[in-house]
Amino acid sequence: MARKGRTEPRVWTPPARELTPETSLGFEAITFAEDVLGITLFPWQKWVLIHALELNEDGNFRFRTVLLLVARQNGKSTLLLVLTLWRMFVDEAPLVLGTAQNLDISEELWQEALDVVQATPDLADEVPDSSVVKANGKKSFRTRDGQRYKVTTASRKGGRGLSGDLILLDELREHATFAAWSAVTKTTMARARAQIWGASNAGDTLSIVLRRLRALAHRDLGWPDGDDESEAIGLGATVLDDDEDDDTADDSLALFEYSAPPGCSVADRDGWTYANPSLGYSITERAIAAAMRTDPEPEFRTEVLCQWVSSTAPAPFPVDDWQATLDNDSRLDPASVTIVAIDVSWLRDHTFIARSGFRRDGTPHVEITASRPGTDWVMDWLEERRDRIDAVVVQTNGAPASSFVDKIDRAGIPRIDWSGGRLGRAHGLAYDHIVNHTVRHLQHPGLDLAAATAYTKRSGDAWIIDRRTSPHDAAPLIAFIAALWALDQELPDATPISAYEDADLVFL
Ligand SMILES: Nc1ncnc2c1ncn2[C@@H]1O[C@H](COP(=O)(O)OP(=O)(O)OP(=O)(O)O)[C@@H](O)[C@H]1O
Ligand SMILES: [Mg+2]
């Protein structure tokens, strides 16, 4: 018989009392989904609504924060959408705020909600076209009764001045700092019926917000996975039995975690049913089996088994120092020298270009300035900008990017050679800059992930990044290291090769 996903999560916060239509508004939300939206929820989606919308005796929600962990493509966003429309149209919550590290994610959910409203005659009449604002970064719509759904940016300013009743953080794994979380969740402080929902599949080292919230919930449940993470995330090591002084240990945080049990094999089909509650409804075993064959294991575990893959190797750069040197407001001095470094991923499917120079205060600045699939775009990119580039750095000794060396020389673009002992020295220099906080870099998901996870290997007496074995593409980090190192090098003469060619011509 075909396997079915499990309706109940593997790790979850139990209710304080029996859940009935009197003690949970989940039942009302389910009826709304079916009768008004025409959406039949999957059993697990109903289960989550019933458990997450538990009421206290005073009629307010028991949980202020709901954390929902489910593997990819099971219907998390759909569940958030149903919840949102029920809160707006039935529960009359004045303000829904959607936010994500990446604005596209929250705008997509908002657009889907608007599409459903406009396709549902009963609701469409309630939302006049004139109330819909579609400007980028400011999207919102409003019902005739005044309930509003607004998208806000994931910045320190996100949601400031607003009082939110439902905060949606879809793809919470993408939040690499607490800035957006803190700003947007503060908007609920004065609202009695506010809830904050974070939905996601498992995260990685950079999923700082999700990791901490999940650990708080696991701690409250007595570390059901046996992996006491307190120290790693700066929590008190023991469960407090007297909760009075510890506001993190109150019972207003709920976790509903659909994930495969720790230690299960990727091929364990029973394990799949824990993380994929929609298995046998919208997801097939065949689709999961295909992903298992093609995905690298860390990706499969994170996305399909909803498991946290902690690389056992330490990060090449201390995560705290990397965060401390990250500065999205950092800018190059327009008068600064400009170096670009090119690196190509191990599989040659992606090329990254890092740009470096100095800020007005003299501090080195590095950013990933271009990142695209393949390699064939790179020479055009360089040619178009050659007037603004003082030198290009590429690794020469047979590394994936060394295929550019001849092309760059033929184009007469000044090039700095990066090979041999210079590799180890460049890595050491980058390490020192990071731990001494003497460099600034812009946020870039691929770069930041590589800086937290890449593997290293020996090279002579030094270490360098290991492109081949790193769990995530190390190329952006290698480009970063090269670009930073090159700032210390003497600039090559401009266009040496074409000068020779000219000389040859004259000679002939
Ligand atoms: N109750 C349902 N009935 C039918 N289809 C559903 C239901 N819930 C979700 N789906 C469908 O399943 C697919 C995935 O849903 P959704 O985008 O909500 O998943 P997700 O978990 O947010 O995925 P991702 O992890 O990629 O963001 C969509 O095509 C959606 O329409
Ligand atoms: Mg989604």
Coordinates of C-alpha atoms and ligand atoms in Angstrom, one line a residue:
M1 CA 0.0 0.0 0.0
A2 CA 1.2 3.5 -0.8
R3 CA 2.8 5.2 2.2
K4 CA 1.1 8.2 3.6
G5 CA 2.7 11.2 5.4
R6 CA 2.1 11.4 9.1
T7 CA -0.5 13.8 10.3
E8 CA 1.1 14.4 13.6
P9 CA 4.5 16.1 13.8
R10 CA 7.4 14.2 15.3
V11 CA 8.2 17.0 17.8
W12 CA 5.5 19.2 19.1
T13 CA 4.2 21.3 21.9
P14 CA 1.2 19.5 23.5
P15 CA -2.0 21.4 24.2
A16 CA -2.8 22.6 27.7
R17 CA -6.4 21.2 27.5
E18 CA -8.5 19.2 25.2
L19 CA -9.0 20.8 21.8
T20 CA -12.6 21.3 20.7
P21 CA -14.3 24.1 18.8
E22 CA -14.7 25.8 22.1
T23 CA -10.9 25.7 22.9
S24 CA -9.4 26.2 19.5
L25 CA -10.3 28.5 16.6
G26 CA -8.6 26.0 14.2
F27 CA -11.9 24.4 13.6
E28 CA -13.4 27.7 12.4
A29 CA -10.4 28.3 10.1
I30 CA -10.8 24.9 8.5
T31 CA -14.5 25.5 7.9
F32 CA -13.6 28.9 6.3
A33 CA -11.1 27.2 4.1
E34 CA -13.6 24.7 2.8
D35 CA -16.8 26.7 2.7
V36 CA -15.5 30.1 1.5
L37 CA -12.1 29.5 -0.2
G38 CA -13.0 26.0 -1.5
I39 CA -9.7 24.6 -0.3
T40 CA -9.7 21.2 1.3
L41 CA -6.8 21.2 3.6
F42 CA -4.6 18.1 4.0
P43 CA -5.0 16.3 7.4
W44 CA -1.8 17.7 8.7
Q45 CA -2.7 21.3 7.8
K46 CA -5.9 20.9 9.8
W47 CA -4.0 19.3 12.6
V48 CA -1.6 22.3 12.8
L49 CA -4.5 24.9 12.7
I50 CA -6.3 23.1 15.5
H51 CA -3.2 22.9 17.7
A52 CA -1.7 26.3 16.8
L53 CA -5.0 28.3 17.4
E54 CA -5.6 26.9 20.9
L55 CA -7.3 29.5 23.1
N56 CA -6.6 30.4 26.7
E57 CA -9.4 30.7 29.2
D58 CA -9.5 34.5 28.5
G59 CA -10.3 33.8 24.8
N60 CA -6.8 34.9 23.5
F61 CA -4.5 32.6 21.7
R62 CA -2.3 30.5 23.9
F63 CA 0.7 30.8 21.6
R64 CA 2.2 34.1 20.6
T65 CA 4.8 32.4 18.5
V66 CA 4.2 29.4 16.3
L67 CA 7.1 27.7 14.6
L68 CA 6.2 25.3 11.8
L69 CA 8.9 23.1 10.4
V70 CA 8.0 20.9 7.4
A71 CA 10.0 19.7 4.3
R72 CA 9.8 21.6 1.0
Q73 CA 6.7 21.7 -1.1
N74 CA 4.3 20.2 1.5
G75 CA 2.0 23.2 1.7
K76 CA 3.4 25.5 4.3
S77 CA 2.7 28.7 2.4
T78 CA -0.8 27.5 1.5
L79 CA -1.4 27.0 5.2
L80 CA -0.2 30.5 6.0
L81 CA -2.5 31.8 3.2
V82 CA -5.6 30.2 4.7
L83 CA -4.7 31.4 8.2
T84 CA -4.2 34.9 6.9
L85 CA -7.5 35.2 5.1
W86 CA -9.4 33.6 8.0
R87 CA -7.8 36.1 10.4
M88 CA -8.7 39.0 8.1
F89 CA -12.2 38.1 7.0
V90 CA -13.6 36.1 9.9
D91 CA -11.5 37.0 12.9
E92 CA -11.2 40.6 11.8
A93 CA -7.6 41.1 12.8
P94 CA -6.8 44.7 11.8
L95 CA -3.3 44.2 10.5
V96 CA -1.4 41.3 8.9
L97 CA 2.3 41.9 8.2
G98 CA 4.3 39.7 5.9
T99 CA 8.0 39.9 6.1
A100 CA 11.0 37.9 4.9
Q101 CA 14.7 38.4 4.5
N102 CA 14.1 38.4 0.8
L103 CA 11.2 40.7 -0.1
D104 CA 10.3 38.5 -3.0
I105 CA 9.2 35.7 -0.7
S106 CA 6.8 37.8 1.3
E107 CA 5.5 39.5 -1.8
E108 CA 4.8 36.2 -3.4
L109 CA 2.7 35.0 -0.5
W110 CA 0.9 38.4 -0.5
Q111 CA 0.2 38.1 -4.2
E112 CA -1.2 34.5 -3.8
A113 CA -3.5 35.7 -1.1
L114 CA -4.7 38.6 -3.3
D115 CA -5.2 36.1 -6.2
V116 CA -7.3 33.9 -4.0
V117 CA -9.4 36.8 -2.7
Q118 CA -10.0 38.0 -6.2
A119 CA -11.0 34.6 -7.4
T120 CA -13.5 34.1 -4.5
P121 CA -16.7 36.1 -5.2
D122 CA -17.7 36.5 -1.6
L123 CA -14.3 38.0 -0.7
A124 CA -13.6 39.9 -3.9
D125 CA -16.5 42.3 -3.2
E126 CA -14.9 43.0 0.2
V127 CA -11.6 44.2 -1.3
P128 CA -12.1 47.2 -3.6
D129 CA -9.5 47.5 -6.3
S130 CA -8.7 51.0 -5.1
S131 CA -7.4 49.5 -1.8
V132 CA -4.8 47.4 -3.6
V133 CA -1.3 48.9 -3.6
K134 CA 1.1 47.1 -5.9
A135 CA 4.2 49.3 -5.7
N136 CA 7.3 47.3 -5.1
G137 CA 8.2 47.1 -1.5
K138 CA 4.9 48.6 -0.4
K139 CA 2.4 46.0 -1.4
S140 CA -0.9 46.0 0.6
F141 CA -4.6 45.5 0.3
R142 CA -7.5 46.4 2.6
T143 CA -11.0 45.1 3.2
R144 CA -14.0 47.5 3.3
D145 CA -14.1 46.9 7.1
G146 CA -10.5 48.1 7.4
Q147 CA -8.4 44.9 7.8
R148 CA -5.1 45.3 6.1
Y149 CA -2.4 42.9 4.8
K150 CA 0.9 44.6 4.2
V151 CA 4.3 43.5 3.1
T152 CA 7.2 45.0 5.0
T153 CA 10.9 44.9 4.4
A154 CA 13.1 42.8 6.6
S155 CA 15.1 45.7 7.9
R156 CA 15.6 47.3 11.3
K157 CA 12.8 49.7 10.3
G158 CA 10.5 46.9 9.1
G159 CA 7.0 47.5 10.6
R160 CA 8.0 50.4 12.7
G161 CA 5.0 52.4 13.9
L162 CA 2.6 49.6 13.1
S163 CA 0.7 47.3 15.4
G164 CA 0.5 43.8 13.8
D165 CA -2.0 41.1 14.8
L166 CA -0.6 38.4 12.6
I167 CA 3.1 38.4 11.6
L168 CA 4.0 36.0 8.8
L169 CA 7.7 35.0 8.4
D170 CA 7.6 32.5 5.5
E171 CA 11.0 30.8 4.9
L172 CA 12.3 31.8 8.4
R173 CA 15.5 29.9 7.6
E174 CA 16.6 32.8 5.5
H175 CA 16.9 35.2 8.4
A176 CA 20.6 35.4 9.0
T177 CA 20.3 38.1 11.7
F178 CA 17.8 39.1 14.3
A179 CA 17.3 42.6 13.0
A180 CA 14.1 41.9 11.0
W181 CA 12.7 39.5 13.6
S182 CA 13.2 42.0 16.4
A183 CA 11.7 44.9 14.5
V184 CA 8.7 43.2 13.2
T185 CA 7.8 41.1 16.3
K186 CA 7.9 44.2 18.4
T187 CA 4.8 45.4 16.5
T188 CA 2.8 42.8 18.3
M189 CA 3.6 43.8 21.9
A190 CA 0.5 45.8 22.5
R191 CA -1.8 43.4 20.7
A192 CA -3.7 40.9 22.9
R193 CA -4.6 38.6 20.0
A194 CA -1.3 38.8 18.1
Q195 CA 0.5 35.8 16.7
I196 CA 3.8 35.4 15.0
W197 CA 4.1 32.5 12.6
G198 CA 7.4 31.3 11.2
A199 CA 7.3 28.6 8.6
S200 CA 10.3 26.9 7.1
N201 CA 12.1 23.7 6.2
A202 CA 15.2 23.0 8.3
G203 CA 18.0 25.6 8.1
D204 CA 21.7 25.7 8.1
T205 CA 24.5 27.4 10.1
L206 CA 23.3 30.8 8.9
S207 CA 19.7 30.4 9.9
I208 CA 20.3 32.2 13.2
V209 CA 16.8 33.1 14.1
L210 CA 15.2 29.7 13.2
R211 CA 17.9 27.8 15.0
R212 CA 17.5 29.7 18.2
L213 CA 13.7 29.6 18.3
R214 CA 13.8 25.9 17.6
A215 CA 16.3 25.3 20.3
L216 CA 14.2 27.3 22.8
A217 CA 11.2 25.0 22.0
H218 CA 13.3 21.9 22.1
R219 CA 14.7 23.0 25.5
D220 CA 11.1 23.5 26.8
L221 CA 10.4 19.9 25.6
G222 CA 13.4 18.5 27.4
W223 CA 15.6 18.1 24.2
P224 CA 13.6 15.3 22.5
D225 CA 16.4 14.8 19.9
G226 CA 19.0 14.3 22.6
D227 CA 21.1 17.1 21.1
D228 CA 21.4 19.7 23.8
E229 CA 22.2 22.8 21.8
S230 CA 22.1 25.3 24.7
E231 CA 25.7 26.2 24.6
A232 CA 26.0 26.6 20.9
I233 CA 23.3 29.2 20.9
G234 CA 23.9 30.9 24.2
L235 CA 21.0 29.6 26.2
G236 CA 21.2 28.5 29.9
A237 CA 22.3 24.9 29.9
T238 CA 19.5 23.7 32.2
V239 CA 15.8 23.7 31.9
L240 CA 14.6 26.1 34.6
D241 CA 12.0 24.6 36.8
D242 CA 11.0 27.9 38.1
D243 CA 10.0 29.8 35.0
E244 CA 9.1 33.1 36.7
D245 CA 12.2 35.0 35.8
D246 CA 12.8 33.5 32.4
D247 CA 10.4 35.0 29.8
T248 CA 11.8 32.6 27.1
A249 CA 10.5 29.6 29.0
D250 CA 6.9 30.6 29.2
D251 CA 4.6 28.4 27.2
S252 CA 3.7 30.9 24.5
L253 CA 6.1 29.4 22.0
A254 CA 4.8 26.4 20.0
L255 CA 6.8 24.1 17.8
F256 CA 5.3 21.8 15.3
E257 CA 8.2 20.0 13.7
Y258 CA 7.7 17.5 10.9
S259 CA 11.2 16.1 10.4
A260 CA 12.8 12.7 9.9
P261 CA 14.2 11.2 13.1
P262 CA 17.8 12.0 13.8
G263 CA 20.2 9.4 12.4
C264 CA 17.8 7.9 9.8
S265 CA 19.2 6.9 6.5
V266 CA 18.3 8.9 3.5
A267 CA 16.8 5.8 1.9
D268 CA 14.5 5.0 4.9
R269 CA 11.1 5.5 3.4
D270 CA 9.5 5.5 6.8
G271 CA 11.7 8.4 7.6
W272 CA 10.3 10.3 4.7
T273 CA 6.7 10.1 6.1
Y274 CA 7.8 12.1 9.2
A275 CA 9.1 15.1 7.2
N276 CA 6.6 15.0 4.4
P277 CA 3.1 14.9 5.8
S278 CA 1.7 15.5 2.3
L279 CA 3.2 12.3 1.1
G280 CA 0.4 10.3 -0.6
Y281 CA -1.6 13.5 -1.1
S282 CA 0.3 15.9 -3.3
I283 CA 3.8 14.4 -3.0
T284 CA 4.7 11.0 -4.4
E285 CA 7.3 8.5 -3.2
R286 CA 8.7 8.5 -6.7
A287 CA 9.4 12.3 -6.5
I288 CA 11.2 11.9 -3.2
A289 CA 13.2 8.9 -4.5
A290 CA 14.3 10.9 -7.6
A291 CA 15.4 13.8 -5.3
M292 CA 17.4 11.3 -3.2
R293 CA 19.2 10.1 -6.3
T294 CA 20.1 13.5 -7.6
D295 CA 20.5 15.8 -4.6
P296 CA 23.7 16.0 -2.6
E297 CA 23.0 14.5 0.8
P298 CA 23.1 17.7 2.8
E299 CA 20.6 19.3 0.5
F300 CA 18.3 16.3 0.6
R301 CA 18.4 16.1 4.4
T302 CA 17.7 19.9 4.7
E303 CA 15.0 20.2 2.1
V304 CA 13.3 16.8 2.0
L305 CA 14.0 15.3 5.4
C306 CA 13.8 18.7 7.2
Q307 CA 16.9 17.8 9.2
W308 CA 19.6 20.1 10.4
V309 CA 22.9 19.2 8.8
S310 CA 25.6 20.4 11.1
S311 CA 28.9 20.2 9.4
T312 CA 31.3 18.7 12.0
A313 CA 34.2 20.7 10.6
P314 CA 34.6 24.1 12.2
A315 CA 33.8 27.1 10.0
P316 CA 36.8 28.4 8.1
F317 CA 36.1 31.8 9.5
P318 CA 34.5 32.2 13.0
V319 CA 30.8 32.9 12.4
D320 CA 30.7 35.7 15.0
D321 CA 33.6 37.5 13.4
W322 CA 32.2 37.0 9.9
Q323 CA 28.9 38.6 11.2
A324 CA 30.8 41.4 12.8
T325 CA 32.6 42.4 9.6
L326 CA 29.4 42.1 7.5
D327 CA 28.2 45.6 6.7
N328 CA 25.6 46.2 4.1
D329 CA 26.1 50.0 4.2
S330 CA 29.8 49.7 3.4
R331 CA 30.8 51.4 0.1
L332 CA 34.0 51.7 -1.9
D333 CA 35.6 55.1 -2.1
P334 CA 35.0 56.2 -5.7
A335 CA 38.7 57.1 -5.9
S336 CA 39.8 53.7 -4.7
V337 CA 41.7 51.1 -6.7
T338 CA 39.4 48.4 -8.0
I339 CA 40.3 44.8 -8.2
V340 CA 38.1 41.9 -9.3
A341 CA 38.7 38.3 -8.6
I342 CA 37.1 35.5 -10.6
D343 CA 36.4 32.0 -9.3
V344 CA 34.5 29.1 -10.9
S345 CA 32.7 26.4 -8.9
W346 CA 34.0 22.9 -8.9
L347 CA 31.4 21.7 -11.3
R348 CA 32.0 24.7 -13.6
D349 CA 28.3 25.5 -13.4
H350 CA 28.7 28.9 -11.8
T351 CA 31.1 31.8 -11.8
F352 CA 31.5 34.4 -9.1
I353 CA 33.3 37.8 -9.4
A354 CA 34.4 39.5 -6.2
R355 CA 35.2 43.2 -6.3
S356 CA 37.6 44.8 -3.8
G357 CA 39.0 48.2 -3.0
F358 CA 39.2 50.7 -0.1
R359 CA 36.5 52.6 1.7
R360 CA 36.9 56.3 2.5
D361 CA 38.3 55.4 5.9
G362 CA 40.9 53.2 4.3
T363 CA 39.4 49.9 5.4
P364 CA 39.3 47.2 2.7
H365 CA 35.9 46.4 1.3
V366 CA 34.9 43.3 -0.6
E367 CA 31.6 42.3 -2.3
I368 CA 30.4 39.7 -4.7
T369 CA 29.6 41.9 -7.6
A370 CA 28.5 39.3 -10.2
S371 CA 27.3 35.7 -9.9
R372 CA 25.9 33.9 -12.8
P373 CA 25.5 30.3 -14.2
G374 CA 28.2 29.1 -16.5
T375 CA 31.4 30.7 -17.6
D376 CA 30.8 32.2 -21.0
W377 CA 29.5 35.6 -19.8
V378 CA 32.7 36.5 -17.9
M379 CA 34.9 37.9 -20.7
D380 CA 32.1 40.2 -21.9
W381 CA 31.5 41.3 -18.4
L382 CA 35.2 42.2 -18.0
E383 CA 35.5 43.9 -21.3
E384 CA 32.5 46.1 -20.6
R385 CA 34.1 47.3 -17.4
R386 CA 37.8 47.3 -18.3
D387 CA 38.2 51.0 -17.8
R388 CA 37.0 50.8 -14.2
I389 CA 39.1 47.7 -13.3
D390 CA 42.8 48.1 -12.2
A391 CA 43.5 44.4 -12.1
V392 CA 42.0 40.9 -12.3
V393 CA 43.0 38.1 -10.1
V394 CA 42.5 34.4 -11.0
Q395 CA 44.0 31.3 -9.7
T396 CA 46.5 29.9 -12.3
N397 CA 47.7 26.5 -11.3
G398 CA 45.0 24.4 -12.9
A399 CA 42.1 25.6 -10.8
P400 CA 38.7 25.8 -12.5
A401 CA 39.1 29.6 -13.2
S402 CA 42.6 29.2 -14.8
S403 CA 40.8 28.7 -18.1
F404 CA 40.4 32.5 -18.1
V405 CA 44.1 33.3 -17.9
D406 CA 44.9 33.3 -21.6
K407 CA 41.7 35.1 -22.5
I408 CA 42.4 37.9 -20.0
D409 CA 46.0 38.2 -21.2
R410 CA 44.9 38.3 -24.8
A411 CA 42.3 41.0 -24.0
G412 CA 45.2 43.0 -22.4
I413 CA 43.5 43.3 -19.1
P414 CA 46.1 43.6 -16.3
R415 CA 46.2 40.4 -14.3
I416 CA 47.7 39.4 -10.9
D417 CA 48.9 35.8 -10.7
W418 CA 47.6 33.8 -7.8
S419 CA 49.2 30.4 -7.3
G420 CA 51.7 28.4 -5.2
G421 CA 52.6 29.9 -1.8
R422 CA 50.5 32.9 -2.5
L423 CA 47.3 30.8 -2.0
G424 CA 48.1 30.0 1.6
R425 CA 49.3 33.5 2.3
A426 CA 46.0 34.9 0.9
H427 CA 43.9 32.6 3.1
G428 CA 46.0 33.6 6.2
L429 CA 45.6 37.3 5.4
A430 CA 41.8 36.9 4.9
Y431 CA 41.6 35.1 8.2
D432 CA 43.4 37.8 10.0
H433 CA 41.3 40.5 8.5
I434 CA 38.1 38.7 9.6
V435 CA 39.2 38.0 13.2
N436 CA 40.7 41.5 13.6
H437 CA 37.6 43.0 12.0
T438 CA 39.8 45.0 9.6
V439 CA 37.6 44.4 6.5
R440 CA 34.0 45.0 5.6
H441 CA 31.9 42.9 3.2
L442 CA 28.4 43.0 1.9
Q443 CA 25.9 40.3 2.6
H444 CA 25.7 37.6 -0.1
P445 CA 23.9 34.3 0.6
G446 CA 26.4 32.1 -1.3
L447 CA 29.4 33.9 0.2
D448 CA 28.1 33.9 3.7
L449 CA 27.1 30.2 3.6
A450 CA 30.6 29.2 2.2
A451 CA 32.3 31.3 5.0
A452 CA 30.4 29.3 7.6
T453 CA 30.7 25.8 6.1
A454 CA 33.5 25.4 3.6
Y455 CA 36.1 22.7 4.3
T456 CA 39.8 23.4 4.3
K457 CA 42.9 21.4 3.3
R458 CA 46.6 21.7 3.7
S459 CA 48.7 23.4 1.2
G460 CA 52.4 23.4 2.3
D461 CA 52.4 24.8 5.8
A462 CA 49.2 26.7 5.4
W463 CA 45.5 25.8 4.8
I464 CA 43.4 26.8 1.9
I465 CA 39.7 26.3 1.1
D466 CA 38.8 22.9 -0.4
R467 CA 36.6 23.5 -3.4
R468 CA 35.9 19.8 -4.1
T469 CA 34.7 18.6 -0.7
S470 CA 33.0 21.7 0.7
P471 CA 29.3 21.0 1.4
H472 CA 28.2 24.2 -0.4
D473 CA 29.8 26.0 -3.4
A474 CA 33.1 27.5 -2.1
A475 CA 33.8 29.6 -5.2
P476 CA 32.3 32.9 -3.9
L477 CA 34.5 32.6 -0.8
I478 CA 37.6 31.9 -2.8
A479 CA 36.9 34.9 -5.0
F480 CA 36.5 36.9 -1.8
I481 CA 39.9 35.7 -0.5
A482 CA 41.7 36.4 -3.7
A483 CA 40.2 39.9 -4.1
L484 CA 41.1 40.9 -0.5
W485 CA 44.7 39.5 -0.9
A486 CA 45.2 41.4 -4.2
L487 CA 44.8 44.7 -2.5
D488 CA 48.2 44.1 -0.9
Q489 CA 49.9 43.3 -4.2
E490 CA 51.6 45.6 -6.6
L491 CA 49.5 46.5 -9.5
P492 CA 50.6 45.0 -12.8
D493 CA 51.4 47.3 -15.7
A494 CA 48.4 48.0 -17.9
T495 CA 48.0 46.0 -21.1
P496 CA 51.4 44.3 -21.2
I497 CA 50.5 41.8 -23.9
S498 CA 49.0 44.1 -26.4
A499 CA 52.0 46.4 -26.0
Y500 CA 54.2 43.5 -27.1
E501 CA 51.9 42.8 -30.0
D502 CA 52.2 46.4 -31.0
A503 CA 55.9 46.2 -30.8
D504 CA 55.9 43.1 -32.9
L505 CA 53.9 44.8 -35.5
V506 CA 56.3 47.8 -35.6
F507 CA 59.3 45.4 -35.7
L508 CA 57.8 43.5 -38.6
Ligands
LIG1 N1 -4.5 21.4 0.8 C1 -4.0 21.4 -0.4 N2 -4.6 20.9 -1.4 C2 -4.1 20.8 -2.6 N3 -3.0 21.3 -3.0 C3 -2.2 21.9 -2.0 C4 -2.7 22.0 -0.7 N4 -1.7 22.6 0.1 C5 -0.7 22.9 -0.8 N5 -1.0 22.4 -2.0 C6 -0.2 22.6 -3.2 O1 1.1 22.0 -3.0 C7 2.1 22.8 -3.6 C8 3.1 23.3 -2.6 O2 2.5 24.2 -1.7 P1 3.2 25.4 -1.0 O3 3.8 26.3 -1.9 O4 2.2 25.9 0.0 O5 4.3 24.5 -0.2 P2 5.5 25.1 0.7 O6 5.7 24.0 1.7 O7 5.3 26.5 1.0 O8 6.7 24.9 -0.4 P3 8.2 25.6 -0.4 O9 8.9 24.8 0.7 O10 8.7 25.3 -1.7 O11 8.0 27.0 -0.1 C9 1.4 24.0 -4.3 O12 1.2 23.6 -5.7 C10 0.1 24.0 -3.6 O13 -1.0 24.6 -4.4
MG2 MG 6.5 28.2 0.7

